[in-house]
Coordinates of C-alpha atoms in Angstrom, one line a residue:
X1 CA 0.1 -21.8 2.4
X2 CA -2.9 -20.2 3.9
X3 CA -3.5 -16.6 2.7
X4 CA -5.4 -14.0 4.4
X5 CA -6.1 -11.5 1.6
X6 CA -8.0 -9.0 3.9
X7 CA -5.0 -8.4 5.3
X8 CA -3.5 -6.9 2.3
X9 CA -5.6 -4.1 2.4
X10 CA -2.9 -2.4 4.2
X11 CA 0.2 -3.4 2.6
X12 CA 1.3 -0.2 1.4
X13 CA -0.3 2.5 3.8
X14 CA 2.7 3.7 5.1
X15 CA 4.1 4.6 1.8
X16 CA 0.6 6.1 0.8
X17 CA 1.3 8.6 3.4
X18 CA 4.9 9.1 2.5
X19 CA 4.2 9.8 -1.4
X20 CA 1.0 11.9 -0.4
X21 CA 3.7 14.0 1.6
X22 CA 6.2 14.0 -1.5
X23 CA 3.3 15.2 -3.9
X24 CA 2.3 17.9 -1.2
X25 CA 5.9 19.3 -1.4
X26 CA 5.5 19.5 -5.1
X27 CA 2.1 20.9 -5.1
X28 CA 2.1 22.9 -1.9
X29 CA -0.9 21.0 -0.2
X30 CA -0.9 20.7 3.4
X31 CA -4.1 19.0 4.3
X32 CA -3.6 15.4 3.5
X33 CA -4.8 12.5 5.5
X34 CA -2.6 11.0 8.2
X35 CA -1.6 7.3 8.2
X36 CA -4.1 7.0 11.2
X37 CA -7.0 8.6 9.2
X38 CA -6.5 6.4 6.2
X39 CA -6.1 3.4 8.6
X40 CA -9.6 4.3 10.4
X41 CA -11.1 4.7 7.1
X42 CA -10.3 1.0 6.1
X43 CA -11.4 -0.1 9.3
X44 CA -15.0 1.1 8.8
X45 CA -15.5 -1.6 6.6
X46 CA -15.4 -4.0 9.6
X47 CA -11.9 -5.5 8.6
X48 CA -11.4 -6.3 12.5
X49 CA -14.3 -8.4 12.5
X50 CA -13.1 -10.4 9.7
X51 CA -10.0 -10.8 11.2
X52 CA -11.4 -11.9 14.2
X53 CA -13.4 -14.6 12.9
X54 CA -10.5 -15.8 10.9
X55 CA -8.6 -16.0 14.3
X56 CA -11.2 -18.0 15.9
X57 CA -11.4 -20.5 13.0
X58 CA -7.2 -20.9 12.9
X59 CA -7.6 -21.7 16.9
X60 CA -10.2 -24.3 16.3
X61 CA -8.0 -25.8 13.9
X62 CA -4.9 -25.6 16.1
X63 CA -3.0 -23.4 13.8
X64 CA -1.1 -21.3 16.6
X65 CA 1.2 -19.6 14.0
X66 CA -1.9 -18.1 12.3
X67 CA -3.5 -17.6 15.5
X68 CA -0.5 -15.3 16.7
X69 CA -0.3 -13.7 13.3
X70 CA -4.1 -12.8 13.6
X71 CA -3.9 -11.5 17.2
X72 CA -0.8 -9.5 16.0
X73 CA -2.9 -8.0 12.9
X74 CA -5.8 -7.0 15.5
X75 CA -3.4 -5.2 17.4
X76 CA -1.9 -3.4 14.3
X77 CA -5.4 -2.2 13.6
X78 CA -5.9 -0.7 16.9
X79 CA -2.5 1.0 16.5
X80 CA -1.0 -1.1 19.4
X81 CA 2.4 -2.1 17.4
X82 CA 4.1 -3.3 20.7
X83 CA 1.8 -5.8 21.1
X84 CA 1.4 -6.7 17.5
X85 CA 5.4 -7.2 17.3
X86 CA 5.0 -9.7 20.3
X87 CA 2.4 -11.6 18.7
X88 CA 4.4 -11.8 15.1
X89 CA 7.6 -12.9 17.2
X90 CA 5.3 -15.7 18.9
X91 CA 4.1 -16.8 15.3
X92 CA 7.7 -17.2 14.1
X93 CA 8.6 -19.4 17.2
X94 CA 5.7 -21.6 15.8
X95 CA 6.6 -21.2 12.1
X96 CA 9.8 -19.7 11.2
X97 CA 9.0 -19.4 7.5
X98 CA 5.7 -17.5 8.0
X99 CA 5.8 -14.8 5.3
X100 CA 2.9 -12.8 7.1
X101 CA 4.6 -12.6 10.3
X102 CA 8.0 -11.6 8.8
X103 CA 6.3 -9.0 6.7
X104 CA 4.4 -7.8 9.6
X105 CA 7.5 -7.3 11.7
X106 CA 9.2 -5.6 8.7
X107 CA 6.1 -3.0 8.6
X108 CA 6.6 -2.3 12.1
X109 CA 10.2 -1.7 11.8
X110 CA 9.5 0.6 8.9
X111 CA 7.2 2.5 11.1
X112 CA 9.9 3.1 13.8
X113 CA 12.2 4.1 10.8
X114 CA 14.5 1.1 11.4
X115 CA 15.0 1.0 7.8
X116 CA 17.9 -1.8 7.7
X117 CA 15.9 -4.0 10.1
X118 CA 12.8 -3.6 8.0
X119 CA 14.8 -4.5 4.8
X120 CA 16.1 -7.5 6.6
X121 CA 12.7 -8.8 7.3
X122 CA 11.3 -8.0 4.0
X123 CA 14.1 -9.9 2.2
X124 CA 13.8 -13.0 4.6
X125 CA 10.1 -13.1 3.6
X126 CA 11.1 -12.9 -0.1
X127 CA 13.5 -15.6 0.0
X128 CA 10.6 -18.1 1.2
X129 CA 8.3 -16.8 -1.2
X130 CA 10.8 -17.4 -4.0
X131 CA 11.8 -20.7 -2.9
X132 CA 8.1 -21.6 -2.7
X133 CA 7.7 -20.2 -6.3
X134 CA 4.7 -18.0 -5.0
X135 CA 4.4 -15.3 -7.4
X136 CA 1.6 -13.2 -5.5
X137 CA 4.0 -13.0 -2.3
X138 CA 7.1 -12.4 -4.1
X139 CA 5.7 -9.5 -6.1
X140 CA 4.2 -8.1 -3.0
X141 CA 7.3 -8.2 -1.3
X142 CA 9.2 -6.7 -4.0
X143 CA 7.0 -3.8 -4.1
X144 CA 7.2 -3.4 -0.3
X145 CA 11.0 -3.2 -0.8
X146 CA 10.5 -0.6 -3.6
X147 CA 8.3 1.5 -1.0
X148 CA 11.0 1.0 1.7
X149 CA 13.7 2.4 -0.7
X150 CA 11.3 5.3 -1.6
X151 CA 10.8 6.4 2.0
X152 CA 14.5 7.0 2.1
X153 CA 14.2 8.8 -1.1
X154 CA 16.4 6.3 -2.9
X155 CA 14.7 6.5 -6.3
X156 CA 16.9 4.4 -8.4
X157 CA 16.8 1.6 -6.0
X158 CA 12.9 2.1 -5.7
X159 CA 12.5 2.1 -9.5
X160 CA 14.6 -1.3 -9.6
X161 CA 12.5 -3.0 -6.9
X162 CA 9.2 -2.1 -8.7
X163 CA 10.5 -3.2 -12.1
X164 CA 11.4 -6.4 -10.5
X165 CA 8.0 -6.6 -8.9
X166 CA 6.3 -6.2 -12.2
X167 CA 8.2 -9.0 -13.8
X168 CA 7.2 -11.4 -11.6
X169 CA 3.4 -10.2 -11.8
X170 CA 2.3 -6.9 -13.2
X171 CA 0.4 -5.0 -10.4
X172 CA -1.1 -1.7 -10.0
X173 CA 0.8 -0.9 -6.8
X174 CA 4.3 -1.2 -8.3
X175 CA 3.1 0.8 -11.4
X176 CA 1.9 3.5 -8.9
X177 CA 5.4 3.5 -7.4
X178 CA 7.0 3.9 -10.8
X179 CA 4.8 6.8 -11.6
X180 CA 5.6 8.3 -8.4
X181 CA 9.3 8.0 -8.9
X182 CA 8.9 9.7 -12.2
X183 CA 6.9 12.5 -10.7
X184 CA 9.5 13.2 -8.3
X185 CA 11.9 13.3 -11.2
X186 CA 9.9 15.8 -12.8
X187 CA 9.0 13.4 -15.9
X188 CA 5.3 13.9 -16.1
X189 CA 4.8 12.2 -19.3
X190 CA 6.3 9.0 -18.1
X191 CA 4.5 9.5 -14.8
X192 CA 1.1 9.6 -16.5
X193 CA 2.1 6.5 -18.8
X194 CA 3.0 4.5 -15.9
X195 CA -0.3 5.2 -13.9
X196 CA -2.2 4.3 -16.6
X197 CA -0.3 1.0 -17.1
X198 CA -1.3 0.3 -13.6
X199 CA -4.8 0.9 -14.1
X200 CA -4.8 -1.7 -16.9
X201 CA -3.7 -4.3 -14.1
X202 CA -5.2 -5.9 -11.0
X203 CA -4.6 -4.2 -7.8
X204 CA -3.9 -5.9 -4.2
X205 CA -4.9 -2.6 -2.7
X206 CA -7.9 -0.6 -3.7
X207 CA -6.7 2.4 -1.8
X208 CA -3.8 2.4 -4.2
X209 CA -6.1 2.2 -7.1
X210 CA -8.1 5.3 -5.9
X211 CA -4.7 7.1 -5.2
X212 CA -3.6 6.1 -8.8
X213 CA -6.8 7.9 -10.3
X214 CA -6.5 10.8 -7.9
X215 CA -3.0 11.5 -8.8
X216 CA -3.8 10.9 -12.5
X217 CA -6.5 13.1 -12.3
X218 CA -4.0 16.0 -11.0
X219 CA -1.8 15.4 -13.8
X220 CA -4.6 15.4 -16.4
X221 CA -5.6 18.8 -15.0
X222 CA -2.4 20.6 -14.0
X223 CA -0.4 19.4 -16.8
X224 CA -2.2 17.9 -19.8
X225 CA -4.8 20.6 -19.1
X226 CA -7.7 18.5 -19.7
X227 CA -10.1 19.2 -16.9
X228 CA -12.7 16.6 -18.4
X229 CA -10.5 13.6 -18.4
X230 CA -9.3 14.9 -14.7
X231 CA -13.0 14.8 -13.7
X232 CA -13.4 11.3 -15.1
X233 CA -10.5 10.2 -13.0
X234 CA -11.4 11.8 -9.9
X235 CA -14.8 10.5 -10.1
X236 CA -13.3 6.9 -10.2
X237 CA -11.2 7.6 -7.2
X238 CA -14.3 9.0 -5.5
X239 CA -16.4 5.7 -6.3
X240 CA -13.8 3.6 -4.8
X241 CA -13.7 5.6 -1.7
X242 CA -16.7 8.0 -1.2
X243 CA -15.6 8.9 2.5
X244 CA -12.2 10.4 1.3
X245 CA -13.2 14.1 1.2
X246 CA -10.1 14.9 -1.1
X247 CA -11.7 12.8 -3.8
X248 CA -15.1 14.2 -3.9
X249 CA -13.3 17.8 -3.6
X250 CA -11.0 17.1 -6.8
X251 CA -14.0 15.7 -8.8
X252 CA -16.2 18.7 -7.9
X253 CA -13.2 21.2 -8.8
X254 CA -12.2 19.4 -12.3
X255 CA -16.1 19.0 -13.1
X256 CA -16.6 22.9 -12.7
X257 CA -13.5 23.6 -14.8
X258 CA -14.6 21.3 -17.5
X259 CA -18.2 22.8 -17.5
X260 CA -16.7 26.2 -17.9
X261 CA -14.8 25.6 -21.0

């Protein structure tokens, strides 16, 4: 099964925005970046160019399902979701078992807040991934389902999906989701524990690893009253995404608090 790992940089972006909004509600923050700002930030890494090169290669090889998928992804990067949806559907006409295209349609349905349709698409892709015993895709899709449940504030269901994802393959994005559910439930100790567990695993999405460090820094400063540890965590978030202003600001803030003690 062909894989386009660069495509997975965006696998959780909608939920990043969602959980940032949840945390803002808890902490009073109002200036978090929008989904488009995060997407534009990642575009600065020339991801579109990489997708185009892969599309050209797939075209030469005659793999039309992959060509349609990559065309769809380019449209998605350009915020042209209707055109992306059209390409994903053409992809499925060529290959009804394309996990990437089923997942792409699920993400678009999620953008539209058509949650039932999104869930159906995710589960269709999950059945295929499980049938082929693909742990990477299975884990990713289970996390997607957790994110979808969390976007509807269905916390117990989200937790169940995240735990299933970890059972298939421990990965930081699922632990981040678990940590956030604990935070929403006001269990900050469990939240910190989950975030730290996630940092001991690999991440499919570096933006989520950065968010893990950022959220951990907040908890270390606000709850544990440990600005030194918070400063170290915020620095790691900044090192992953230096262009994200909130990371540099948090690192500066916690460093000042640490030096004043």
